[in-house]
Coordinates of C-alpha atoms and ligand atoms in Angstrom, one line a residue:
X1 CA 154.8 139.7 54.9
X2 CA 154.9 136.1 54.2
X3 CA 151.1 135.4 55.3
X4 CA 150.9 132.8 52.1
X5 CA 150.6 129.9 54.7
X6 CA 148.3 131.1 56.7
X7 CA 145.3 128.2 57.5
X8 CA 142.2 129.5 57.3
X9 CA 143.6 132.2 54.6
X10 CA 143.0 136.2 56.5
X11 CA 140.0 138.2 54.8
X12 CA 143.0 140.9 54.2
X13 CA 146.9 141.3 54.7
X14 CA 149.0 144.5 53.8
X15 CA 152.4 144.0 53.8
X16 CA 154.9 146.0 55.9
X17 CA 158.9 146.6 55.8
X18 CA 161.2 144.5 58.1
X19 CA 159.8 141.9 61.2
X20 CA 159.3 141.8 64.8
X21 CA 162.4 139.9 66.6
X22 CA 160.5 137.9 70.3
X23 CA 164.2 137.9 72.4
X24 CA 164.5 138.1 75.8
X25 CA 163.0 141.0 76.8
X26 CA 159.7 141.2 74.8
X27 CA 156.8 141.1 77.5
X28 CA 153.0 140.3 76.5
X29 CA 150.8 143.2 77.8
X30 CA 147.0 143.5 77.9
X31 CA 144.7 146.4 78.8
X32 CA 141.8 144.9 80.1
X33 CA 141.6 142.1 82.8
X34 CA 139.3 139.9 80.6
X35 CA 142.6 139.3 78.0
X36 CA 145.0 138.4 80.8
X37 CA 143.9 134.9 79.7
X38 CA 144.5 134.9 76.0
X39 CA 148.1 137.1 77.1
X40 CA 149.1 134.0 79.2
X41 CA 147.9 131.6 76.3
X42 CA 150.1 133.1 73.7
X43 CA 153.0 133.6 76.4
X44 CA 152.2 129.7 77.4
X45 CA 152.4 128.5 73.9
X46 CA 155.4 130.4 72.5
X47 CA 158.0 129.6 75.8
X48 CA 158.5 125.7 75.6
X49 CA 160.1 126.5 71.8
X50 CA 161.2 130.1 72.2
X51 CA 163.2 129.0 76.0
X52 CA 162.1 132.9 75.9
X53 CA 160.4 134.0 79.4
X54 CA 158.0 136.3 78.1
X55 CA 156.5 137.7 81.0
X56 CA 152.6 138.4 81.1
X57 CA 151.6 141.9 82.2
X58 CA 149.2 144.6 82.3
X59 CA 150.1 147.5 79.9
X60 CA 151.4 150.6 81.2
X61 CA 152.3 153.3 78.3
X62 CA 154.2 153.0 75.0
X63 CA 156.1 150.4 75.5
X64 CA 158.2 148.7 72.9
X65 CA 159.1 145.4 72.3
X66 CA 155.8 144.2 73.8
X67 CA 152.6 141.9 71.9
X68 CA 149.8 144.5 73.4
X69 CA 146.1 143.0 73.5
X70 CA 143.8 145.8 73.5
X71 CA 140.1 146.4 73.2
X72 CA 138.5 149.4 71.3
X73 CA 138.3 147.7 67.8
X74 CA 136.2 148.5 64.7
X75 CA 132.8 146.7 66.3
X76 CA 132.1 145.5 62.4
X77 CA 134.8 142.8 62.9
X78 CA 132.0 141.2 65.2
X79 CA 132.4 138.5 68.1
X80 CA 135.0 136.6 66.5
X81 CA 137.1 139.4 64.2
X82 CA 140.6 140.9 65.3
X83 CA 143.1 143.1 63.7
X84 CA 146.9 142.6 64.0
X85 CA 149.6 145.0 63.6
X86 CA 153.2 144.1 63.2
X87 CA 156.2 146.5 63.2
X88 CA 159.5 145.9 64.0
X89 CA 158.9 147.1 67.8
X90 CA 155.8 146.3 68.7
X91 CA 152.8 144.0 67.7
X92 CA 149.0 144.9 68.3
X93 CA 146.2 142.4 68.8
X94 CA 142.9 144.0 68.9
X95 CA 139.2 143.0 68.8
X96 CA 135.9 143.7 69.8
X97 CA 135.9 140.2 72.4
X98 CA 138.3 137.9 73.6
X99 CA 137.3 135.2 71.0
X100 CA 138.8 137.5 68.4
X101 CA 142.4 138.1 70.4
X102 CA 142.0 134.2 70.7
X103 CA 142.1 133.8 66.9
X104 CA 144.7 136.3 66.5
X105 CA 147.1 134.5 68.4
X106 CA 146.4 131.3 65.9
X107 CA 147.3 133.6 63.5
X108 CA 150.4 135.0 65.0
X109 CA 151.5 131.0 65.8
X110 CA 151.4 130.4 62.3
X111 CA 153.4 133.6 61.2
X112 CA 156.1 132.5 63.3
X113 CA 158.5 129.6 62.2
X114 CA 156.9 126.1 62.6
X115 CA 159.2 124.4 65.1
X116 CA 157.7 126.8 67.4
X117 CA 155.3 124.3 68.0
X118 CA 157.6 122.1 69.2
X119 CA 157.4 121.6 73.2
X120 CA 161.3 121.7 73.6
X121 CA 163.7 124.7 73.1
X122 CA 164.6 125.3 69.6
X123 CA 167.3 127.8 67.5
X124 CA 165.0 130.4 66.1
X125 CA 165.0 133.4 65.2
X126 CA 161.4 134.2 66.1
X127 CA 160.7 136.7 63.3
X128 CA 156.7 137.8 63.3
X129 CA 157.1 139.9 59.4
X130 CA 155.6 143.3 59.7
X131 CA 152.3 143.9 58.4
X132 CA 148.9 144.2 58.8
X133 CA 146.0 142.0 59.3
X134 CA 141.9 142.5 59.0
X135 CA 140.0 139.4 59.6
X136 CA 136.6 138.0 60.2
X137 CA 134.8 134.6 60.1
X138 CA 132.2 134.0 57.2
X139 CA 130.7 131.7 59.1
X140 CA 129.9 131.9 62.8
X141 CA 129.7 127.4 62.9
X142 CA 133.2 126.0 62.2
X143 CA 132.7 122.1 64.0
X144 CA 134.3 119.2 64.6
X145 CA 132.5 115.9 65.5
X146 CA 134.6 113.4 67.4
X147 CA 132.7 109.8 67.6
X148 CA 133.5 108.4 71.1
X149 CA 130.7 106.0 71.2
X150 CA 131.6 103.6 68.0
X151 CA 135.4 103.5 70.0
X152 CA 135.3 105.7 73.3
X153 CA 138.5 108.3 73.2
X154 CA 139.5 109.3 76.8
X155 CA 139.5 113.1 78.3
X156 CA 143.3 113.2 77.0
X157 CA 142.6 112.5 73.4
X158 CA 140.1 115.1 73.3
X159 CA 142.0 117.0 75.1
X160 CA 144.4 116.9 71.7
X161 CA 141.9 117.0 69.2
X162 CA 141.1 120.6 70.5
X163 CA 144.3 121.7 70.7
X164 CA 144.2 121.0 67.0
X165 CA 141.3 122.4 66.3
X166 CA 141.9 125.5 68.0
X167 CA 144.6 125.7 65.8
X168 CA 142.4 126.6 62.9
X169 CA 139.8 128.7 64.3
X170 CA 137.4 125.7 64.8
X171 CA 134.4 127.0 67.4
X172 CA 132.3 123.9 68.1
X173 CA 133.3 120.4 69.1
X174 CA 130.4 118.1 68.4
X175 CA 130.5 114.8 70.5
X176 CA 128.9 111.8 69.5
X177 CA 128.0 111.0 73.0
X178 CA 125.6 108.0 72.4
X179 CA 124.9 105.0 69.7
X180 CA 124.1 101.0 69.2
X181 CA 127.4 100.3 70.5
X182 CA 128.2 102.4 73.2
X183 CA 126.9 105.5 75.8
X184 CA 129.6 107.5 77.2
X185 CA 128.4 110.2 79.3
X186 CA 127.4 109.7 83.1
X187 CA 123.7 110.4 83.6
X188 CA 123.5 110.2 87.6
X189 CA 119.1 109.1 87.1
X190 CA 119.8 106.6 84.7
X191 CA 123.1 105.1 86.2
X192 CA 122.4 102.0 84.2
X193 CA 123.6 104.0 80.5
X194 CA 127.3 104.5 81.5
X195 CA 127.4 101.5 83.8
X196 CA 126.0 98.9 81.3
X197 CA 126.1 101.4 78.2
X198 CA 129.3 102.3 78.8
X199 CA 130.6 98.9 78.5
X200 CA 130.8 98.5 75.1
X201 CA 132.5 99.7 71.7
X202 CA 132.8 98.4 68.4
X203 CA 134.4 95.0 67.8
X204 CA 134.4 94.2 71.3
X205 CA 137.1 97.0 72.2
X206 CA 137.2 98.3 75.9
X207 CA 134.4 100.8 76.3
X208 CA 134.3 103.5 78.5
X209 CA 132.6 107.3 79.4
X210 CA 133.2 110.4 80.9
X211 CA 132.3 110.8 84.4
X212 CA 130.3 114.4 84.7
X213 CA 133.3 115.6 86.4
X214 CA 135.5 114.2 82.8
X215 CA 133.0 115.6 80.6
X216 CA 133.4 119.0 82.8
X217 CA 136.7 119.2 82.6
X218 CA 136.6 118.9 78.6
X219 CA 134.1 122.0 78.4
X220 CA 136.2 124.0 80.5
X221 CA 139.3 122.7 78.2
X222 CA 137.5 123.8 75.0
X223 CA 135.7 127.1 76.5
X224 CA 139.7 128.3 77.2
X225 CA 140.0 127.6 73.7
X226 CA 136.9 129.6 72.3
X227 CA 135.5 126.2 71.4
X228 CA 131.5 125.3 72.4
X229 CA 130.3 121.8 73.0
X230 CA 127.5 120.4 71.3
X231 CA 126.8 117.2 72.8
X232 CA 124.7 114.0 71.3
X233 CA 122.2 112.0 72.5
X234 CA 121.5 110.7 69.0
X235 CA 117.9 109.2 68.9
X236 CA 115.0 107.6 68.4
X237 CA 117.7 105.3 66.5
X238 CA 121.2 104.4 67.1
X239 CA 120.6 103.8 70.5
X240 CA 120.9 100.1 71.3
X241 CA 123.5 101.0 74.2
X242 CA 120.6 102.2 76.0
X243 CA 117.7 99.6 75.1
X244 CA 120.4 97.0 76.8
X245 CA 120.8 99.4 80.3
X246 CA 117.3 99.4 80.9
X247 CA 114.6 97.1 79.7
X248 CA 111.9 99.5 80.4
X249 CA 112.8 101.4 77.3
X250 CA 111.8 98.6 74.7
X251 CA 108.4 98.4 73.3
X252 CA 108.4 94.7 74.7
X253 CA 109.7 95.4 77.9
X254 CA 113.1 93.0 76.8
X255 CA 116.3 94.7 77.0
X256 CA 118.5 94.5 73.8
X257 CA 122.1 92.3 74.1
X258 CA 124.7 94.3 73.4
X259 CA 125.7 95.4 70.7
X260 CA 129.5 95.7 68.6
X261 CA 128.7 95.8 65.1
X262 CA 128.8 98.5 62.5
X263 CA 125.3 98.4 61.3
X264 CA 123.1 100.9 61.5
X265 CA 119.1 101.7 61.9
X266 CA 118.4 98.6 63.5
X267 CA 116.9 100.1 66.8
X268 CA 114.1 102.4 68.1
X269 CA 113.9 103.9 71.5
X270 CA 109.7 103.2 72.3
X271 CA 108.2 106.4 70.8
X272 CA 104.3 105.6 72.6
X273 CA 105.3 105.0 75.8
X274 CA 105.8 107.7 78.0
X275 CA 108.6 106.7 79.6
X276 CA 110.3 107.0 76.7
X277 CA 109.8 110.6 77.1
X278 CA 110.5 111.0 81.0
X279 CA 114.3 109.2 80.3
X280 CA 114.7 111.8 77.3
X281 CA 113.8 114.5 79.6
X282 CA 116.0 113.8 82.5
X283 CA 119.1 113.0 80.2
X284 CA 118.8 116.4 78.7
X285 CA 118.4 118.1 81.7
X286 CA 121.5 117.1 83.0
X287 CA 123.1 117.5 80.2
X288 CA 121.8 120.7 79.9
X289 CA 123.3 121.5 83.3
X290 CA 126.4 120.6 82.4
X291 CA 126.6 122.1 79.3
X292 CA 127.3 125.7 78.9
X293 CA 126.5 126.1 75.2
X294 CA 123.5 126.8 73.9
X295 CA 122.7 123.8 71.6
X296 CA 121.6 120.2 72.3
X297 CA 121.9 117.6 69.4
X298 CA 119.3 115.1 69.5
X299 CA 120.6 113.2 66.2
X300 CA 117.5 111.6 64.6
X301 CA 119.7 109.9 61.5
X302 CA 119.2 106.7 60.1
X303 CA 115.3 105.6 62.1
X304 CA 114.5 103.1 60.0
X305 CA 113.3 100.9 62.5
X306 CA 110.9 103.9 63.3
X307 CA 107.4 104.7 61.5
X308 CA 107.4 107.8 59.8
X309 CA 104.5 109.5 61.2
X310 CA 106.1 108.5 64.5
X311 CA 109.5 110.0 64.2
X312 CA 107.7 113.3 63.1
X313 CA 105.9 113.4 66.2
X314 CA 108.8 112.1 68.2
X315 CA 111.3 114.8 66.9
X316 CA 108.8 117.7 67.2
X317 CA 108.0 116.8 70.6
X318 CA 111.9 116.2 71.3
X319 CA 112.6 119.6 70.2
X320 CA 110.6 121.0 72.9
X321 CA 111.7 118.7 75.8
X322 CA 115.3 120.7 74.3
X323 CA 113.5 124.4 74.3
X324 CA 112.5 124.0 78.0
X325 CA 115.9 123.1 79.2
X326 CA 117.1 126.5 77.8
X327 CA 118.9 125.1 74.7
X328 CA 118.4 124.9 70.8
X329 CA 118.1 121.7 69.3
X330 CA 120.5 120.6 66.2
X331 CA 119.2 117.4 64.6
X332 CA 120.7 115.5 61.6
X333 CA 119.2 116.1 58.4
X334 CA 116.2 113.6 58.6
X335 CA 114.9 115.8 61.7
X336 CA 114.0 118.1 59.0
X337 CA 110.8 115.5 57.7
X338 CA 109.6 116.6 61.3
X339 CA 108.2 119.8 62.0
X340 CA 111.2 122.3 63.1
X341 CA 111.6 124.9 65.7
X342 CA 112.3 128.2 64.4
X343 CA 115.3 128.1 66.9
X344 CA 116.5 124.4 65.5
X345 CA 119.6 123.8 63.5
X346 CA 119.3 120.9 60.7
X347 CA 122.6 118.9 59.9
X348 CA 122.6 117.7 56.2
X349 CA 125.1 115.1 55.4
X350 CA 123.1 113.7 52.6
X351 CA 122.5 115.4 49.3
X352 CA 120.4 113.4 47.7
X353 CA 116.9 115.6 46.6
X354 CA 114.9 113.8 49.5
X355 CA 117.7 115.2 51.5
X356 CA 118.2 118.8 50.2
X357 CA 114.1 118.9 50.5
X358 CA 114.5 118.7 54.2
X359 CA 117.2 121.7 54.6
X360 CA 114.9 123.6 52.1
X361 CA 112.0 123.1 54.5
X362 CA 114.1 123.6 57.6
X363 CA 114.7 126.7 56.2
X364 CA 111.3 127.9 54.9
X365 CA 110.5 127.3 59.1
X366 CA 113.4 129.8 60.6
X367 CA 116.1 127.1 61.1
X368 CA 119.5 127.1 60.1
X369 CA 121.7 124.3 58.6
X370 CA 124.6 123.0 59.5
X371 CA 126.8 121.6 56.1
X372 CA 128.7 118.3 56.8
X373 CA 128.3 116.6 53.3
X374 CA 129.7 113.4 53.7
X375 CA 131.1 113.3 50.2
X376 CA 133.3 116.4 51.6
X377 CA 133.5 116.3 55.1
X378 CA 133.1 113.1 56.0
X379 CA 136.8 112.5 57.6
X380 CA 136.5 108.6 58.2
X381 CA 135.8 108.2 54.7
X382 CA 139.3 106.4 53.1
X383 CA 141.3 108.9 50.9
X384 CA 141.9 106.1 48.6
X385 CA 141.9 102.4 48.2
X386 CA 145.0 102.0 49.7
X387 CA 143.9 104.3 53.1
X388 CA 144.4 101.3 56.1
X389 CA 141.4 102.9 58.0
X390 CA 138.1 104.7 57.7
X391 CA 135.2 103.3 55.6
X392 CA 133.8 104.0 51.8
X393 CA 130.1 104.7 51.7
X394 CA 130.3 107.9 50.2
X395 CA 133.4 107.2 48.2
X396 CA 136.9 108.1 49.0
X397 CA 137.7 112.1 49.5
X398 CA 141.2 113.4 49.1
X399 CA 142.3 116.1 50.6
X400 CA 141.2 118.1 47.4
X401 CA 138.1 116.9 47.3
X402 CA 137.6 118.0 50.6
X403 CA 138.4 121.0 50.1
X404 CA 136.8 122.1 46.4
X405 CA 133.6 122.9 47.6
X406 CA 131.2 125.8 48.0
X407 CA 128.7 125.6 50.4
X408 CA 126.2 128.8 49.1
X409 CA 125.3 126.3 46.1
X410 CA 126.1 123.0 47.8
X411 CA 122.1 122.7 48.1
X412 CA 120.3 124.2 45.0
X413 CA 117.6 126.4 46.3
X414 CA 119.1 127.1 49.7
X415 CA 118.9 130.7 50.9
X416 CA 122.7 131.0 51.5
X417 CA 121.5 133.2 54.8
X418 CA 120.4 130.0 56.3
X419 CA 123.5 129.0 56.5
X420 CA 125.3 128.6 59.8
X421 CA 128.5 126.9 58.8
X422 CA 130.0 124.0 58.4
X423 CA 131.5 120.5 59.9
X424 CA 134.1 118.1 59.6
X425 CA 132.5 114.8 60.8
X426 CA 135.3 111.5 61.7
X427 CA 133.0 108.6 62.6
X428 CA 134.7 105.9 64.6
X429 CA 133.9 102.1 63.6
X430 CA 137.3 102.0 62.3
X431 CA 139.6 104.4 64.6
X432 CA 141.0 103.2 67.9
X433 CA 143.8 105.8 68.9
X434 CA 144.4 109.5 68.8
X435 CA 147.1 108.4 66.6
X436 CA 144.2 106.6 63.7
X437 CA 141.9 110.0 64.4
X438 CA 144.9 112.3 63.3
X439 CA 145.6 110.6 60.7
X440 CA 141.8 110.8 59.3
X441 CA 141.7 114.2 59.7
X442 CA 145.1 115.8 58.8
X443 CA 145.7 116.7 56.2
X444 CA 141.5 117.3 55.4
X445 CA 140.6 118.9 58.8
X446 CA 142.5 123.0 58.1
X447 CA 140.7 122.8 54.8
X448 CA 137.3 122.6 56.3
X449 CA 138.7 125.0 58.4
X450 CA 138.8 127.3 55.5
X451 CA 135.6 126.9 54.4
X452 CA 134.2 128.0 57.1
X453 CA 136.0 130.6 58.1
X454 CA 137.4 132.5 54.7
X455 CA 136.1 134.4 52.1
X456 CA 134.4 132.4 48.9
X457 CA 136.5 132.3 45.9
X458 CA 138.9 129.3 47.3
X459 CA 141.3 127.5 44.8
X460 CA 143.2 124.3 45.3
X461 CA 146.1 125.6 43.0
X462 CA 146.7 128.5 46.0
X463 CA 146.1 126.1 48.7
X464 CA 147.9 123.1 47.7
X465 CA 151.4 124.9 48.3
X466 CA 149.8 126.7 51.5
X467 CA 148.7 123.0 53.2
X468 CA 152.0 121.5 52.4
X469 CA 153.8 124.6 54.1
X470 CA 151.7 123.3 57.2
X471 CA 153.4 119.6 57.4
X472 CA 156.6 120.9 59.5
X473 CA 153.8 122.2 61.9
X474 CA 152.2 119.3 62.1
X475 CA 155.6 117.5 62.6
X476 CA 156.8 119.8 65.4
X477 CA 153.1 119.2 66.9
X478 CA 153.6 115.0 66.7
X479 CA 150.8 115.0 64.0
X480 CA 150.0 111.5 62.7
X481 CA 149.0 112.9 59.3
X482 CA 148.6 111.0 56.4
X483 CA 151.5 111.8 53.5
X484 CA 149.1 112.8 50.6
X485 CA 150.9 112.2 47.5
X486 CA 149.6 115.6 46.2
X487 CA 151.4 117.6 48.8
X488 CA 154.8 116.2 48.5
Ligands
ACM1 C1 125.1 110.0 59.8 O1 126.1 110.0 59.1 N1 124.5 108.9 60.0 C2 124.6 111.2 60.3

């Protein structure tokens, strides 16, 4: 079984004799009416290359030549585990829940030939190699986060960074909904934030936001896809876009100018006045409304134009405005100087001691953290001095260095059990198109992907070979990936 490029690498794979041959009359059948979906996502994905018709059905006996999704497997593979079985007449997906048969078809993409990713008809064969396959995330947080308010990226370029990320078993997409230089999410009681918010984006490019009907229609994208949104309102800081749609926010009563510049902590939502608290509380609720995943990011990075003993009682008292719309708060790793909800989850991009001290007391309270080192993770960050986009600040990360890490002793100290997984962060000052955000993330974005999802014990000897196996893929997909020098 040739399961060597395999992205993130299977907890276990037995090899088998010979391959399952998709042709002409290979059906995809499913027991239960909650997998017709993921049956008509594999069929949908595998006919544009295949030309094959690959009609979706409900089972009836022992067929042959047939990919059967079935229920009734081992519960230990949990909410997001599936097994796979390959023999040369017929292939077997099961899992406890749909999210698992979702993640085996990733797998079963990848076993197949990479120009099956290609959207028109191709040669083959389309040889699956028979085998077996046990496998399980270790973590049960795998994100993304896309920054649409430093550049706004339209519901089609999201769209495509899903696709992608569904690719490698990625389960949350964390939008960056909100900063100095932009808002971009309709809030139909402050009209003002997407209207005069919205306006803006770095460097004077065309701003821009999702209408609650766009911003629908990408959580109902990503929910097909097993993927959750967490959205962002960051705050009491990077929010400038707001200060300048409504006056009434700003200690003095002044509404900011706009703003297109790549500094940051330069503003403060009014933390005593209470209406302050009223626009926080209506902004979350419809955001809450529209968002069917349980977590609500409230940033709280970078407040140095806040007091301290003000943020603290501003985050605490954030947290709950979060709580009584039905959702759990994830807060940057600043939030954790506050006092933390038991139900919180703290997201460290810094390292520094000040910084691990605030994920050690996040989880001395019950929370969980999020790991998005920006050393690591951070995908904006240049992979070397001759990289045309991203920035430096936490130095330049190549694709190895993205992926060498541990994160059970990234933080000295930290129970590993507070853990919730990990993130691979692309900040936007510098990106523009879908084209400059691929190009960022591939080829750093699968290895994250690992992390997250595979068993410790990772080494960039095994993977190197195993990434560069995925560049065809990338090509058939139209991938704007950046040609690391290590992978040719
Ligand atoms: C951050 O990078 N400011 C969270």
């Amino acid at each position: 079984m040739q399961t060597h490029n395999i992205i993130p690498m299977p907890v276990q794979m037995t090899p088998g004799a010979g391959a399952f041959a998709l042709d002409a009359e290979t059906a995809v059948a499913y027991d239960a009416p909650a997998l017709a979906a993921v049956a008509e996502f594999l069929a949908g994905l595998l006919r544009p290359a295949t030309g094959l018709p690959l009609p979706v059905q409900p089972a009836t006996g022992a067929q042959p030549n047939r990919i059967h999704f079935t229920t009734g497997a081992d519960p230990e593979l949990g909410d997001e585990g599936y097994e796979l079985a390959i023999t040369p007449t017929v292939v077997t997906v099961r899992a406890p829940q749909p999210a698992g048969h979702f993640y085996a078809v990733q797998t079963l993409r990848q076993l197949l030939p990479p120009a099956v990713e290609s959207s028109t008809q191709q040669p083959g064969p389309w040889l699956l190699p028979a085998g077996t396959i046990r496998d399980y995330p270790r973590y049960g947080w795998r994100s993304a986060m896309l920054d649409v308010a430093r550049h706004f990226f339209g519901v089609a370029d999201v769209k495509r960074y899903i696709d992608l990320l569904a690719l490698y078993k990625f389960n949350r997409l964390h939008l960056h909904l909100s900063d100095d230089q932009g808002w971009r999410i309709e809030i139909k009681s402050w009209p003002r934030l997407a209207e005069v918010g919205g306006r803006t984006a770095v460097g004077g490019a065309p701003g821009g936001y999702y209408t609650q009907a766009d911003y629908a229609a990408i959580v109902a994208y990503a929910a097909a896809r097993h993927i959750v949104i967490v959205p962002e309102i960051d705050m009491p800081s990077h929010t400038n876009a707001a200060l300048a749609a409504y006056a009434e926010l700003n200690c003095d009563g002044v509404a900011r100018s706009p703003y297109t510049g790549v500094e940051v902590g330069f503003s403060s939502l009014c933390v005593e006045k209470e209406i302050t608290y009223r626009f926080i509380d209506d902004v979350l609720r419809e955001l809450a409304a529209l968002t069917p995943g349980p977590y609500l990011h409230i940033g709280g990075d970078e407040a140095h134009a806040t007091l301290d003993e003000e943020y603290r009682i501003f985050m605490a008292r954030v947290q709950e405005l979060v709580s009584r719309h039905g959702k759990r708060p994830v807060g940057w790793e600043e939030m954790g100087k506050a006092q933390m909800r038991r139900d919180a989850l703290l997201q460290q991009w810094r390292l520094t001691p000040d910084a691990a001290d605030h994920a050690l007391s996040a989880a001395a309270q019950g929370a969980q953290v999020i790991l998005a080192p920006a050393n690591r993770t951070y995908l904006d960050m240049k992979y070397d001095e001759q990289t045309p986009l991203g920035l430096t600040w936490a130095g330049y990360i190549t694709p190895e260095q993205s992926y060498t890490w541990e994160p059970s002793t990234l933080i000295p100290g930290l129970d590993p059990a507070a853990i919730a997984g990990v993130e691979a962060a692309l900040w936007a000052e510098t990106l523009v198109t879908i084209a400059d955000i691929e190009y960022m993330a591939f080829p750093r974005l699968p290895g994250i992907a690992e992390i997250g999802w595979s068993p410790a014990g990772r080494s960039w000897d095994e993977y190197r070979p195993r990434l560069a196996a995925h560049k065809p893929r990338w090509d058939a997909l139209g991938v704007n990936y950046y040609k690391a020098p290590d992978l040719e």
